[in-house]
Amino acid sequence: MSIPTSRTEEAAIITIDPLKCNGCGKCVAVCSDFEFKIVNGKAIPSEESLFGCMACAHCMAICPEGAIEVSGRCLQPEDMFPLPGPRTQTNYDALLSLLQSRRSIREFRGKAVSQETIDLLLAAAQTAPMGIPPSDVHLLVLNEKEKVRQFTSDFCQLLEKNRWFVSGWFMTLMTPFYDKRTLQFFKKFIRPLFDVYIGSMKKGVDHVTYDAPVALYFYGSPYCDPADPIIAATYAMVAAESLGLGSCMLGAIHPFLQFGSGAKEFRDKYKIRFKSREGLVLVIGYPKMKYLKGVKRSFASIDYV
Ligand SMILES: Cc1cc2nc3c(=O)[nH]c(=O)nc-3n(C[C@H](O)[C@H](O)[C@H](O)COP(=O)(O)O)c2cc1C
């Protein structure tokens, strides 16, 4: 038994080959679950495991002798691969250039994104770290413009069913319960958002997913660290940029798939397996326009204490 996720709750099994182990102790140093100890110049199980092996596979990846194998929790020894050489690794300048060039793209060319390109993007996104392995991020892929359109149209119908949520009478009713910030958020942001999403869709204009040829919905299981789907979506966004694609994160969809009239039916239709504390839609496609300048961004605060 180890920390449960939606995929497994078993601990992974660690096998140490005593003939190969040279007792260097690197496995002891990298295992945050205290799975190893060195006795008589060999690594052996420590019996001080905190949670049971979670299959992070640090031990297997660091062992210079190939003496450690980890199996279970969706991992096999065969999942290990040689690291890319230093020449293919990016450097800070190249990474910064990629990040600085990125803009949220809301205008897409009609060009479809090939399955091969989607696969490359997903391979990169799946390298994302997760709170507890194995990743509990789930992904819905809408890989054609028509599918994205249908999803968005269904989403706008869902909003319409729940429009009372941002109505004047409901706001008035909730005024004693909402703090000032929440009330402002609803009045200044959520209500106009409902209006523009529903209103523009009725006119055949997609202001939700921007007629993108691909939409990816990252969400987590109830076990998942809420940050996991957001981190995965961020990796996908950076990967999209590196593939010459434009993308835009859409935070406005996820909350309305969690509750309210018709939300479960919507989730069922799109095989969305769970309600999720956090989730994010990423729309992707080839940008119609080219930005000429970068714009400096900054955090709200950076304190050194
Ligand atoms: C968590 C998150 C949620 C977002 N949600 C939306 C959204 O629902 N609709 C939208 O058009 N843009 C959305 N954006 C894009 C932001 O508006 C955009 O990142 C911001 O304006 C800065 O522009 P830039 O990404 O080009 O630097 C979202 C961005 C993030 C990070």
Short mmCIF file of N, CA, C and O in Angstrom, two decimals, residues 191-245:
data_model
loop_
_atom_site.label_atom_id
_atom_site.label_comp_id
_atom_site.label_asym_id
_atom_site.label_seq_id
_atom_site.Cartn_x
_atom_site.Cartn_y
_atom_site.Cartn_z
N ARG A 191 -20.53 37.84 -14.76
CA ARG A 191 -21.79 38.15 -15.45
C ARG A 191 -21.55 38.62 -16.89
O ARG A 191 -22.16 38.07 -17.82
N PRO A 192 -20.65 39.61 -17.12
CA PRO A 192 -20.38 40.00 -18.52
C PRO A 192 -19.83 38.84 -19.36
O PRO A 192 -20.10 38.75 -20.56
N LEU A 193 -19.09 37.93 -18.71
CA LEU A 193 -18.54 36.77 -19.42
C LEU A 193 -19.67 35.87 -19.92
O LEU A 193 -19.67 35.44 -21.08
N PHE A 194 -20.64 35.60 -19.04
CA PHE A 194 -21.82 34.82 -19.44
C PHE A 194 -22.47 35.48 -20.66
O PHE A 194 -22.79 34.83 -21.65
N ASP A 195 -22.65 36.81 -20.56
CA ASP A 195 -23.35 37.53 -21.63
C ASP A 195 -22.61 37.41 -22.95
O ASP A 195 -23.22 37.12 -23.98
N VAL A 196 -21.29 37.62 -22.90
CA VAL A 196 -20.55 37.60 -24.17
C VAL A 196 -20.44 36.18 -24.73
O VAL A 196 -20.58 35.97 -25.94
N TYR A 197 -20.24 35.20 -23.87
CA TYR A 197 -20.12 33.81 -24.34
C TYR A 197 -21.43 33.37 -25.01
O TYR A 197 -21.44 32.88 -26.13
N ILE A 198 -22.53 33.53 -24.25
CA ILE A 198 -23.82 33.03 -24.75
C ILE A 198 -24.28 33.88 -25.95
O ILE A 198 -24.67 33.33 -26.99
N GLY A 199 -24.17 35.20 -25.81
CA GLY A 199 -24.65 36.11 -26.86
C GLY A 199 -23.91 35.92 -28.16
O GLY A 199 -24.52 35.81 -29.24
N SER A 200 -22.57 35.82 -28.09
CA SER A 200 -21.81 35.71 -29.34
C SER A 200 -22.02 34.35 -29.99
O SER A 200 -22.09 34.24 -31.21
N MET A 201 -22.14 33.30 -29.17
CA MET A 201 -22.36 31.96 -29.75
C MET A 201 -23.68 31.93 -30.52
O MET A 201 -23.78 31.27 -31.56
N LYS A 202 -24.67 32.64 -30.00
CA LYS A 202 -25.98 32.68 -30.70
C LYS A 202 -25.84 33.35 -32.06
O LYS A 202 -26.59 33.06 -32.98
N LYS A 203 -24.85 34.25 -32.17
CA LYS A 203 -24.61 34.91 -33.47
C LYS A 203 -23.60 34.13 -34.31
O LYS A 203 -23.12 34.61 -35.34
N GLY A 204 -23.21 32.98 -33.82
CA GLY A 204 -22.27 32.13 -34.58
C GLY A 204 -20.81 32.51 -34.41
O GLY A 204 -19.96 32.08 -35.18
N VAL A 205 -20.54 33.35 -33.41
CA VAL A 205 -19.14 33.76 -33.17
C VAL A 205 -18.66 33.09 -31.88
O VAL A 205 -19.33 33.15 -30.85
N ASP A 206 -17.50 32.47 -31.97
CA ASP A 206 -16.99 31.72 -30.81
C ASP A 206 -15.99 32.56 -30.02
O ASP A 206 -14.82 32.65 -30.40
N HIS A 207 -16.48 33.14 -28.93
CA HIS A 207 -15.60 33.93 -28.07
C HIS A 207 -15.09 33.10 -26.89
O HIS A 207 -14.49 33.65 -25.97
N VAL A 208 -15.39 31.82 -26.89
CA VAL A 208 -14.96 30.96 -25.77
C VAL A 208 -13.66 30.25 -26.15
O VAL A 208 -12.63 30.42 -25.49
N THR A 209 -13.72 29.48 -27.23
CA THR A 209 -12.53 28.72 -27.64
C THR A 209 -11.96 29.23 -28.96
O THR A 209 -11.03 28.63 -29.51
N TYR A 210 -12.50 30.35 -29.43
CA TYR A 210 -11.91 31.11 -30.55
C TYR A 210 -11.74 30.32 -31.84
O TYR A 210 -10.77 30.51 -32.56
N ASP A 211 -12.69 29.40 -32.09
CA ASP A 211 -12.62 28.61 -33.33
C ASP A 211 -11.28 27.90 -33.51
O ASP A 211 -10.79 27.76 -34.65
N ALA A 212 -10.71 27.50 -32.41
CA ALA A 212 -9.41 26.82 -32.48
C ALA A 212 -9.58 25.42 -33.08
O ALA A 212 -10.62 24.79 -32.90
N PRO A 213 -8.55 24.92 -33.76
CA PRO A 213 -8.65 23.57 -34.33
C PRO A 213 -8.41 22.46 -33.30
O PRO A 213 -8.74 21.31 -33.56
N VAL A 214 -7.84 22.82 -32.16
CA VAL A 214 -7.60 21.82 -31.10
C VAL A 214 -7.89 22.45 -29.74
O VAL A 214 -7.55 23.61 -29.50
N ALA A 215 -8.53 21.67 -28.89
CA ALA A 215 -8.69 22.10 -27.49
C ALA A 215 -8.32 20.92 -26.60
O ALA A 215 -8.71 19.77 -26.87
N LEU A 216 -7.54 21.21 -25.58
CA LEU A 216 -7.14 20.17 -24.62
C LEU A 216 -7.67 20.59 -23.26
O LEU A 216 -7.41 21.70 -22.81
N TYR A 217 -8.41 19.68 -22.62
CA TYR A 217 -8.90 19.98 -21.27
C TYR A 217 -8.14 19.12 -20.27
O TYR A 217 -8.27 17.89 -20.26
N PHE A 218 -7.32 19.76 -19.47
CA PHE A 218 -6.54 19.09 -18.43
C PHE A 218 -7.32 19.17 -17.12
O PHE A 218 -7.68 20.27 -16.70
N TYR A 219 -7.55 18.03 -16.49
CA TYR A 219 -8.23 18.03 -15.18
C TYR A 219 -7.65 16.89 -14.35
O TYR A 219 -6.94 16.03 -14.87
N GLY A 220 -7.96 16.93 -13.06
CA GLY A 220 -7.38 15.92 -12.18
C GLY A 220 -8.44 15.04 -11.54
O GLY A 220 -9.62 15.38 -11.57
N SER A 221 -8.00 13.93 -10.99
CA SER A 221 -8.93 13.09 -10.22
C SER A 221 -9.08 13.73 -8.84
O SER A 221 -8.33 14.63 -8.48
N PRO A 222 -10.06 13.26 -8.05
CA PRO A 222 -10.21 13.83 -6.70
C PRO A 222 -8.98 13.61 -5.81
O PRO A 222 -8.82 14.28 -4.80
N TYR A 223 -8.11 12.67 -6.19
CA TYR A 223 -6.90 12.42 -5.39
C TYR A 223 -5.79 13.43 -5.69
O TYR A 223 -4.82 13.55 -4.97
N CYS A 224 -5.95 14.05 -6.82
CA CYS A 224 -4.84 14.77 -7.45
C CYS A 224 -4.49 16.07 -6.72
O CYS A 224 -5.36 16.75 -6.21
N ASP A 225 -3.22 16.40 -6.72
CA ASP A 225 -2.87 17.75 -6.28
C ASP A 225 -3.49 18.72 -7.27
O ASP A 225 -3.30 18.57 -8.48
N PRO A 226 -4.23 19.73 -6.78
CA PRO A 226 -4.92 20.62 -7.72
C PRO A 226 -3.99 21.31 -8.71
O PRO A 226 -4.42 21.72 -9.78
N ALA A 227 -2.73 21.44 -8.35
CA ALA A 227 -1.79 22.12 -9.26
C ALA A 227 -1.42 21.25 -10.47
O ALA A 227 -0.99 21.78 -11.50
N ASP A 228 -1.56 19.93 -10.35
CA ASP A 228 -1.05 19.03 -11.41
C ASP A 228 -1.59 19.34 -12.81
O ASP A 228 -0.80 19.45 -13.76
N PRO A 229 -2.93 19.46 -12.98
CA PRO A 229 -3.40 19.73 -14.35
C PRO A 229 -2.94 21.08 -14.88
O PRO A 229 -2.73 21.24 -16.09
N ILE A 230 -2.73 22.03 -13.98
CA ILE A 230 -2.31 23.37 -14.41
C ILE A 230 -0.85 23.31 -14.89
O ILE A 230 -0.48 23.92 -15.90
N ILE A 231 -0.05 22.55 -14.15
CA ILE A 231 1.36 22.42 -14.55
C ILE A 231 1.45 21.68 -15.90
O ILE A 231 2.21 22.08 -16.78
N ALA A 232 0.65 20.63 -16.03
CA ALA A 232 0.66 19.88 -17.30
C ALA A 232 0.24 20.78 -18.47
O ALA A 232 0.85 20.74 -19.55
N ALA A 233 -0.78 21.60 -18.24
CA ALA A 233 -1.24 22.51 -19.30
C ALA A 233 -0.15 23.53 -19.64
O ALA A 233 0.02 23.91 -20.81
N THR A 234 0.59 23.94 -18.63
CA THR A 234 1.68 24.91 -18.86
C THR A 234 2.78 24.28 -19.72
O THR A 234 3.31 24.91 -20.64
N TYR A 235 3.12 23.04 -19.39
CA TYR A 235 4.11 22.33 -20.21
C TYR A 235 3.61 22.23 -21.67
O TYR A 235 4.36 22.42 -22.62
N ALA A 236 2.32 21.91 -21.82
CA ALA A 236 1.75 21.77 -23.17
C ALA A 236 1.82 23.11 -23.91
O ALA A 236 2.10 23.15 -25.11
N MET A 237 1.59 24.18 -23.18
CA MET A 237 1.63 25.51 -23.80
C MET A 237 3.04 25.84 -24.31
O MET A 237 3.22 26.32 -25.43
N VAL A 238 4.02 25.53 -23.49
CA VAL A 238 5.41 25.81 -23.89
C VAL A 238 5.79 24.90 -25.07
O VAL A 238 6.43 25.34 -26.03
N ALA A 239 5.35 23.65 -24.99
CA ALA A 239 5.64 22.71 -26.09
C ALA A 239 4.99 23.20 -27.38
O ALA A 239 5.60 23.13 -28.46
N ALA A 240 3.76 23.70 -27.28
CA ALA A 240 3.05 24.21 -28.47
C ALA A 240 3.88 25.31 -29.13
O ALA A 240 4.06 25.33 -30.34
N GLU A 241 4.38 26.20 -28.30
CA GLU A 241 5.19 27.32 -28.81
C GLU A 241 6.41 26.78 -29.58
O GLU A 241 6.75 27.28 -30.64
N SER A 242 7.04 25.76 -29.01
CA SER A 242 8.25 25.22 -29.64
C SER A 242 7.94 24.53 -30.97
O SER A 242 8.82 24.32 -31.78
N LEU A 243 6.67 24.16 -31.16
CA LEU A 243 6.26 23.48 -32.41
C LEU A 243 5.68 24.46 -33.42
O LEU A 243 5.09 24.06 -34.43
N GLY A 244 5.81 25.76 -33.14
CA GLY A 244 5.31 26.78 -34.07
C GLY A 244 3.81 27.00 -33.96
O GLY A 244 3.20 27.63 -34.82
N LEU A 245 3.21 26.48 -32.89
CA LEU A 245 1.77 26.65 -32.67
C LEU A 245 1.52 27.79 -31.71
O LEU A 245 2.38 28.11 -30.88
#
